[in-house]
PDB file of C-alpha atoms in Angstrom:
ATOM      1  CA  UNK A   1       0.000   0.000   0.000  1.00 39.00           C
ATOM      2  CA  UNK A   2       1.325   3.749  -0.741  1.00 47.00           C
ATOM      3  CA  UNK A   3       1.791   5.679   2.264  1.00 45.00           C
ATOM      4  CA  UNK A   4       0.813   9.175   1.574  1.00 50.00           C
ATOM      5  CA  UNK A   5       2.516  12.202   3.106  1.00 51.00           C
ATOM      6  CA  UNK A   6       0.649  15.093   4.556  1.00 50.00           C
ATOM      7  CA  UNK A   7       1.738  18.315   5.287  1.00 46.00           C
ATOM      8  CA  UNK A   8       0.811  19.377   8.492  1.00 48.00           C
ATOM      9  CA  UNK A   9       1.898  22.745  10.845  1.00 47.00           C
ATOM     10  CA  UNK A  10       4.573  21.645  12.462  1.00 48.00           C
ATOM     11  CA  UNK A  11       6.357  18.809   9.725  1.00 53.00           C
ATOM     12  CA  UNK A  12       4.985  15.751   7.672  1.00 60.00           C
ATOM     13  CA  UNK A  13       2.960  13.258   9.320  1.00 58.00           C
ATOM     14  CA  UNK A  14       3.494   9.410   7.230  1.00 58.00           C
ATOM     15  CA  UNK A  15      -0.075   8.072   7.061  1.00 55.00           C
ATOM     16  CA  UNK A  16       0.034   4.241   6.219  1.00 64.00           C
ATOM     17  CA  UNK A  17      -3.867   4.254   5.953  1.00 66.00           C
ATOM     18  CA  UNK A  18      -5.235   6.769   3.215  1.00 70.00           C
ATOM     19  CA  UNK A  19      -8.352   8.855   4.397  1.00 75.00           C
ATOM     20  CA  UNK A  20     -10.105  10.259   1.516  1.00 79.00           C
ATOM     21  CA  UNK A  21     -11.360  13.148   3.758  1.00 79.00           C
ATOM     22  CA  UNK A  22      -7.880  13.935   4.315  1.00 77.00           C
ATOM     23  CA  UNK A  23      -6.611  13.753   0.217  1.00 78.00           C
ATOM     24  CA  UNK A  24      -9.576  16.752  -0.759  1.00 84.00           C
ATOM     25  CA  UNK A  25      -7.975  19.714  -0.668  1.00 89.00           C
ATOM     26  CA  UNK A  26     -10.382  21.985   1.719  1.00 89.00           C
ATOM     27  CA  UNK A  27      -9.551  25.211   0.135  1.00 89.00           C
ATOM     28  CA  UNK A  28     -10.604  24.563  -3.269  1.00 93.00           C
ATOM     29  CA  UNK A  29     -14.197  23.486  -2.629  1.00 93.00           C
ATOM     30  CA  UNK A  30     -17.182  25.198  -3.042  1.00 95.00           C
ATOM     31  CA  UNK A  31     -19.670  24.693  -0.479  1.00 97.00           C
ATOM     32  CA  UNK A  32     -22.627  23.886  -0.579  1.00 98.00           C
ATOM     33  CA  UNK A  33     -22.385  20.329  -2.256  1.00 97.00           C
ATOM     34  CA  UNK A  34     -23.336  16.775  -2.867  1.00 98.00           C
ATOM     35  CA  UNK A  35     -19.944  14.875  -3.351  1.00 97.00           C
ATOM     36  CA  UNK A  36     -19.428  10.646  -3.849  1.00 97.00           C
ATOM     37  CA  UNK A  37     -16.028  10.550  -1.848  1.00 94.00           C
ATOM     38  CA  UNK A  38     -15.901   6.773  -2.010  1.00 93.00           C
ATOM     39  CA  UNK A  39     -16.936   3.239  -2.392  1.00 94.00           C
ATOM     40  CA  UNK A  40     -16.396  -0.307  -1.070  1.00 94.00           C
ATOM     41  CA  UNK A  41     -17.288  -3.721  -2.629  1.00 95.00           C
ATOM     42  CA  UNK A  42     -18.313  -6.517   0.006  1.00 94.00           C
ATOM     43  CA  UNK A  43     -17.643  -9.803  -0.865  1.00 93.00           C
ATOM     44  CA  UNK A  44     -20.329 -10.848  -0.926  1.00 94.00           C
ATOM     45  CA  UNK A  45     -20.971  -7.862  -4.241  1.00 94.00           C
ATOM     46  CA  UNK A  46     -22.846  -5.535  -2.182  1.00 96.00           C
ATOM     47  CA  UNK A  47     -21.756  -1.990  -2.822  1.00 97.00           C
ATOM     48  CA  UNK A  48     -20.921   0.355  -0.054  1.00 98.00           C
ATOM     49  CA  UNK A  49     -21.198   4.198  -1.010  1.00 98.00           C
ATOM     50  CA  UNK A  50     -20.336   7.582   0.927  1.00 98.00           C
ATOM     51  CA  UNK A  51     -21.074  10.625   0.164  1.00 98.00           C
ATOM     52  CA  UNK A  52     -20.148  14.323   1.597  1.00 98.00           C
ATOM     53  CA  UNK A  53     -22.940  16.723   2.441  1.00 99.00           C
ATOM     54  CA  UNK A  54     -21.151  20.042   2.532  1.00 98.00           C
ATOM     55  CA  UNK A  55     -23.282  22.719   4.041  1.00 99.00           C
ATOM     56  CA  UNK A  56     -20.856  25.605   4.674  1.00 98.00           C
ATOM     57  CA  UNK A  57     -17.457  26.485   3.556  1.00 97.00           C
ATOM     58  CA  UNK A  58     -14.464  24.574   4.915  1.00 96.00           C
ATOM     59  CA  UNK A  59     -12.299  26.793   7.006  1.00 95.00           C
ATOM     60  CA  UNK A  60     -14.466  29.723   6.430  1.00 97.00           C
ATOM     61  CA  UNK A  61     -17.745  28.516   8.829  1.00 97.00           C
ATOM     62  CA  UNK A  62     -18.775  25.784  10.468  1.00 97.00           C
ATOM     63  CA  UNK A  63     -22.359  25.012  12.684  1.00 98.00           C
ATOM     64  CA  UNK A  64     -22.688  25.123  16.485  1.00 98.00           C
ATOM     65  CA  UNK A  65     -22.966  21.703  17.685  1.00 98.00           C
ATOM     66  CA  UNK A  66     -26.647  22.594  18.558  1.00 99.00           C
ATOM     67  CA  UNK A  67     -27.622  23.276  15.395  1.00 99.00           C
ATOM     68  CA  UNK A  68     -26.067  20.144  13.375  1.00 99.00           C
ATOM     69  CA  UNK A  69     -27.030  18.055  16.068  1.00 99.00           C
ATOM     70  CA  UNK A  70     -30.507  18.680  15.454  1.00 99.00           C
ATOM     71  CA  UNK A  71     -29.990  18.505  12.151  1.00 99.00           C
ATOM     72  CA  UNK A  72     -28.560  14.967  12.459  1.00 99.00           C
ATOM     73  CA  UNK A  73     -31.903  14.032  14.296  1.00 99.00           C
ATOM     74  CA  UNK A  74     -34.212  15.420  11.482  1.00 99.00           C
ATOM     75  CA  UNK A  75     -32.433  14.105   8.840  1.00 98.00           C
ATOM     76  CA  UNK A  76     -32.164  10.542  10.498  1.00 98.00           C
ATOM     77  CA  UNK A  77     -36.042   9.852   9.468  1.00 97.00           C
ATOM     78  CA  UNK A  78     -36.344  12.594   6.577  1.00 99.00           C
ATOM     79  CA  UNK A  79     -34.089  11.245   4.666  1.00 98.00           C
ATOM     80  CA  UNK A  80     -34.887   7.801   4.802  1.00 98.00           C
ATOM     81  CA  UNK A  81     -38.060   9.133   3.172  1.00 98.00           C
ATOM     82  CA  UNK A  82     -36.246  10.028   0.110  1.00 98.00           C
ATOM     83  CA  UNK A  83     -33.569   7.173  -0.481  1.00 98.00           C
ATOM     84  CA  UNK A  84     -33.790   3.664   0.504  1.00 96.00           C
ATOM     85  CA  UNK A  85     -30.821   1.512   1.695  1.00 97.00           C
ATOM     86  CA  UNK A  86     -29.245   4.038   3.576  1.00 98.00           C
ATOM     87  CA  UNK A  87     -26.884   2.805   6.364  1.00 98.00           C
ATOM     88  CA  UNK A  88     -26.149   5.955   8.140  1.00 98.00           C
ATOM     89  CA  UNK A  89     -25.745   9.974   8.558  1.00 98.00           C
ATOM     90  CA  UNK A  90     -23.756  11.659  10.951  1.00 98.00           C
ATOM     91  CA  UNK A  91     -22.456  14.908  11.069  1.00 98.00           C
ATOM     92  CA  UNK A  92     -18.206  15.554  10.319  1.00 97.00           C
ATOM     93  CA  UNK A  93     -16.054  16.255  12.711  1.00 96.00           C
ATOM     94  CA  UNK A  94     -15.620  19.701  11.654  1.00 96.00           C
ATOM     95  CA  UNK A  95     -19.228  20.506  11.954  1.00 98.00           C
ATOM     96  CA  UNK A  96     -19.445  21.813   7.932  1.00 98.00           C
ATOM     97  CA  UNK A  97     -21.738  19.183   6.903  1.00 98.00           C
ATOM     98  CA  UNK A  98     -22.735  15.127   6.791  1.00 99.00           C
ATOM     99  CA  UNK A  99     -21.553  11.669   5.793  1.00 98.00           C
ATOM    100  CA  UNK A 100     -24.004   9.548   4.026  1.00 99.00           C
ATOM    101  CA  UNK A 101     -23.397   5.967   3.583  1.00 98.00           C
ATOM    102  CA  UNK A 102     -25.472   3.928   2.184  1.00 98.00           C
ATOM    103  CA  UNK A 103     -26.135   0.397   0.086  1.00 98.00           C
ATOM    104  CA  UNK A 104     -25.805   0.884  -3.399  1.00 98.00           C
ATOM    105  CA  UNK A 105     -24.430   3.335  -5.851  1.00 97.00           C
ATOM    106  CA  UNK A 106     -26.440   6.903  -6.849  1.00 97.00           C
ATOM    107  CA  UNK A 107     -25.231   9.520  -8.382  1.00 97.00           C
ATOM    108  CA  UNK A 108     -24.633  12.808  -7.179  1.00 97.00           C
ATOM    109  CA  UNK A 109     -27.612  14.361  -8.488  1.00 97.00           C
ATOM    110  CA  UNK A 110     -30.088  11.475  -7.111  1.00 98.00           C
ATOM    111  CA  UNK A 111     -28.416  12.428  -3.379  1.00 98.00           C
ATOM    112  CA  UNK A 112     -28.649  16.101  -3.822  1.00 98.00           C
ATOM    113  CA  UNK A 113     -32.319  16.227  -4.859  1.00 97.00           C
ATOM    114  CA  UNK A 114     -33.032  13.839  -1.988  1.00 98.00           C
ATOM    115  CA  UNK A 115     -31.066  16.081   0.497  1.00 98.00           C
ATOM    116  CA  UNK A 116     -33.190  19.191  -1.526  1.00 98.00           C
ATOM    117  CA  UNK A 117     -36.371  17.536  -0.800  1.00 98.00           C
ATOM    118  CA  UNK A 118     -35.020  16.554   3.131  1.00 98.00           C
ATOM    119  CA  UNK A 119     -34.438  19.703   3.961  1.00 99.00           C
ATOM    120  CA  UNK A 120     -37.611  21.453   2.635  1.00 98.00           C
ATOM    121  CA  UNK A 121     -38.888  18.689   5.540  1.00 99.00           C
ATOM    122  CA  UNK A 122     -36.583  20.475   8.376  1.00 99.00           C
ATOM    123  CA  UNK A 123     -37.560  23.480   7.274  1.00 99.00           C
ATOM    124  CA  UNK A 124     -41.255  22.134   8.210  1.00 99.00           C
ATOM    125  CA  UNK A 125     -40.470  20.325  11.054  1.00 99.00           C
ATOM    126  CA  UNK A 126     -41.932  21.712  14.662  1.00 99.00           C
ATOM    127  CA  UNK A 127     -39.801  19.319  16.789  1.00 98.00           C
ATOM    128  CA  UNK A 128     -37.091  17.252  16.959  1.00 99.00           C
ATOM    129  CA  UNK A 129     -37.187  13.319  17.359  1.00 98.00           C
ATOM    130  CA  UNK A 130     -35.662  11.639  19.824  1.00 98.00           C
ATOM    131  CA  UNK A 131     -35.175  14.979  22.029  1.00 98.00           C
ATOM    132  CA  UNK A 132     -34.485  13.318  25.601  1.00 98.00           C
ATOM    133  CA  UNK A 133     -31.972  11.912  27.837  1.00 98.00           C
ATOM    134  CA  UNK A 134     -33.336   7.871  26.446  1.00 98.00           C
ATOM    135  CA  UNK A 135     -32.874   8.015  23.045  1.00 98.00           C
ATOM    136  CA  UNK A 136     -29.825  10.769  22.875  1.00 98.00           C
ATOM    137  CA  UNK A 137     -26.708  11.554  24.615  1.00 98.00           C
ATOM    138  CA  UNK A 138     -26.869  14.967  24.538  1.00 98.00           C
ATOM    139  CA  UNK A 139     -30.553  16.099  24.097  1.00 98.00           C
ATOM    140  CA  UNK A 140     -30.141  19.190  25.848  1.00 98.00           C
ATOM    141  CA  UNK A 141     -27.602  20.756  23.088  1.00 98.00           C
ATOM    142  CA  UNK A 142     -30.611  21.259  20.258  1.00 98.00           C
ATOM    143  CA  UNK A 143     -31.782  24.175  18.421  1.00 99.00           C
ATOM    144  CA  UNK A 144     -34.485  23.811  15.905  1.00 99.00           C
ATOM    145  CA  UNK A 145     -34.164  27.251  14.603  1.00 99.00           C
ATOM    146  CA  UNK A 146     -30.316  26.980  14.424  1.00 99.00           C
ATOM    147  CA  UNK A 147     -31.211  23.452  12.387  1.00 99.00           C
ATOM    148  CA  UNK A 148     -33.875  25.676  10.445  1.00 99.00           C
ATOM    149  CA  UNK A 149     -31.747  29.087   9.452  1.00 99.00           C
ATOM    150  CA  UNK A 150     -28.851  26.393   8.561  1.00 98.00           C
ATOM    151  CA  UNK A 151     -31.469  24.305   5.999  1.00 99.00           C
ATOM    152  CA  UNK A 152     -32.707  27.267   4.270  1.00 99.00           C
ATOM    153  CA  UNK A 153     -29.385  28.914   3.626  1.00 98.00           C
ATOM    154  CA  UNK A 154     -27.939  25.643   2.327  1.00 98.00           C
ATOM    155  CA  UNK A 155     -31.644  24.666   0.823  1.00 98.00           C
ATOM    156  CA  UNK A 156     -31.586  27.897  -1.404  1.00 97.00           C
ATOM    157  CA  UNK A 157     -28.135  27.526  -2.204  1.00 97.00           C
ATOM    158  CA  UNK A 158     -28.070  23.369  -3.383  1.00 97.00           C
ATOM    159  CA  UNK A 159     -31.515  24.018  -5.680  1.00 97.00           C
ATOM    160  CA  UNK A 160     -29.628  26.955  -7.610  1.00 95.00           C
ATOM    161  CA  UNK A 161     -26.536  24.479  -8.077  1.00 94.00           C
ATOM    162  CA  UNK A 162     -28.764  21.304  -9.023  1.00 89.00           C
ATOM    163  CA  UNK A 163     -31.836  23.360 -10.744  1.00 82.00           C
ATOM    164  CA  UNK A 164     -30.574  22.392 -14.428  1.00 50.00           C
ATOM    165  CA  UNK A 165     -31.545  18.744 -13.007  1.00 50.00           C
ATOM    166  CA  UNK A 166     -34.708  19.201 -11.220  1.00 48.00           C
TER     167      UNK A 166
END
């Protein structure tokens, strides 16, 4: 296996496992976006895909944790309304956007009018699910209009990128 090299602050770092997340250069995306960012074949033949839901600009802003966390919780359900097989969503570390990973292969275009149609939902939405201390780990750190002002910025922004296929 190739061991990449990655420049970091203080020297090079040898990674012997490549993260893909790690090879896209932050600085020359343009955010909002609907990105494949990798695959894996079972063997068994099953397809595994991810995909990068970039809602705001790398190293420019990022959400407060109680705003992407309750996006994470809407978009849990909503967007198992809108594409089947999907194996999860969570939010990135970084807190500009989602992984989805899910059975199968769809193109970039089928995710981003799925994610178009999901957040229209949010935008809806009076509550959160699964708002207490049984079903999450930290319920308390939730904001529905934080969720909401986040979905129609990035809402407004994805269906003038995608409209030429909608």
């Amino acid at each position: 296996m190739e061991v990449k090299k990655l420049i970091v602050k203080k020297g090079e770092f040898d990674l012997k496992i490549v993260v893909e997340s790690f090879t896209m250069d932050h600085t020359k995306v343009n955010a909002p976006f609907v990105r494949k960012c990798g695959h894996i074949n079972t063997p068994k033949g099953d397809v595994i895909t991810k995909y990068d839901l970039r809602f705001t600009q790398p190293n420019v802003d990022s959400m407060p944790t109680s705003a992407i966390h309750a996006i994470e919780h809407l978009l849990a359900g909503y967007i198992r309304e809108e594409l089947s097989d999907i194996i999860d969503i969570s939010p990135m570390g970084c807190r500009t956007g989602f992984y989805l990973i899910k059975l199968g292969d769809s193109t970039e275009e089928v995710i981003a009018s799925a994610l178009i149609n999901t957040l229209k939902k949010v935008l809806k939405a009076k509550e959160i699910p699964a708002v207490n201390p049984i079903q999450c780990g930290n319920y308390r750190d939730m904001s529905l209009f934080g969720a909401q002002e986040y979905a129609k910025e990035v809402l407004e922004k994805l269906e003038a990128k995608y409209k030429q296929n909608r």
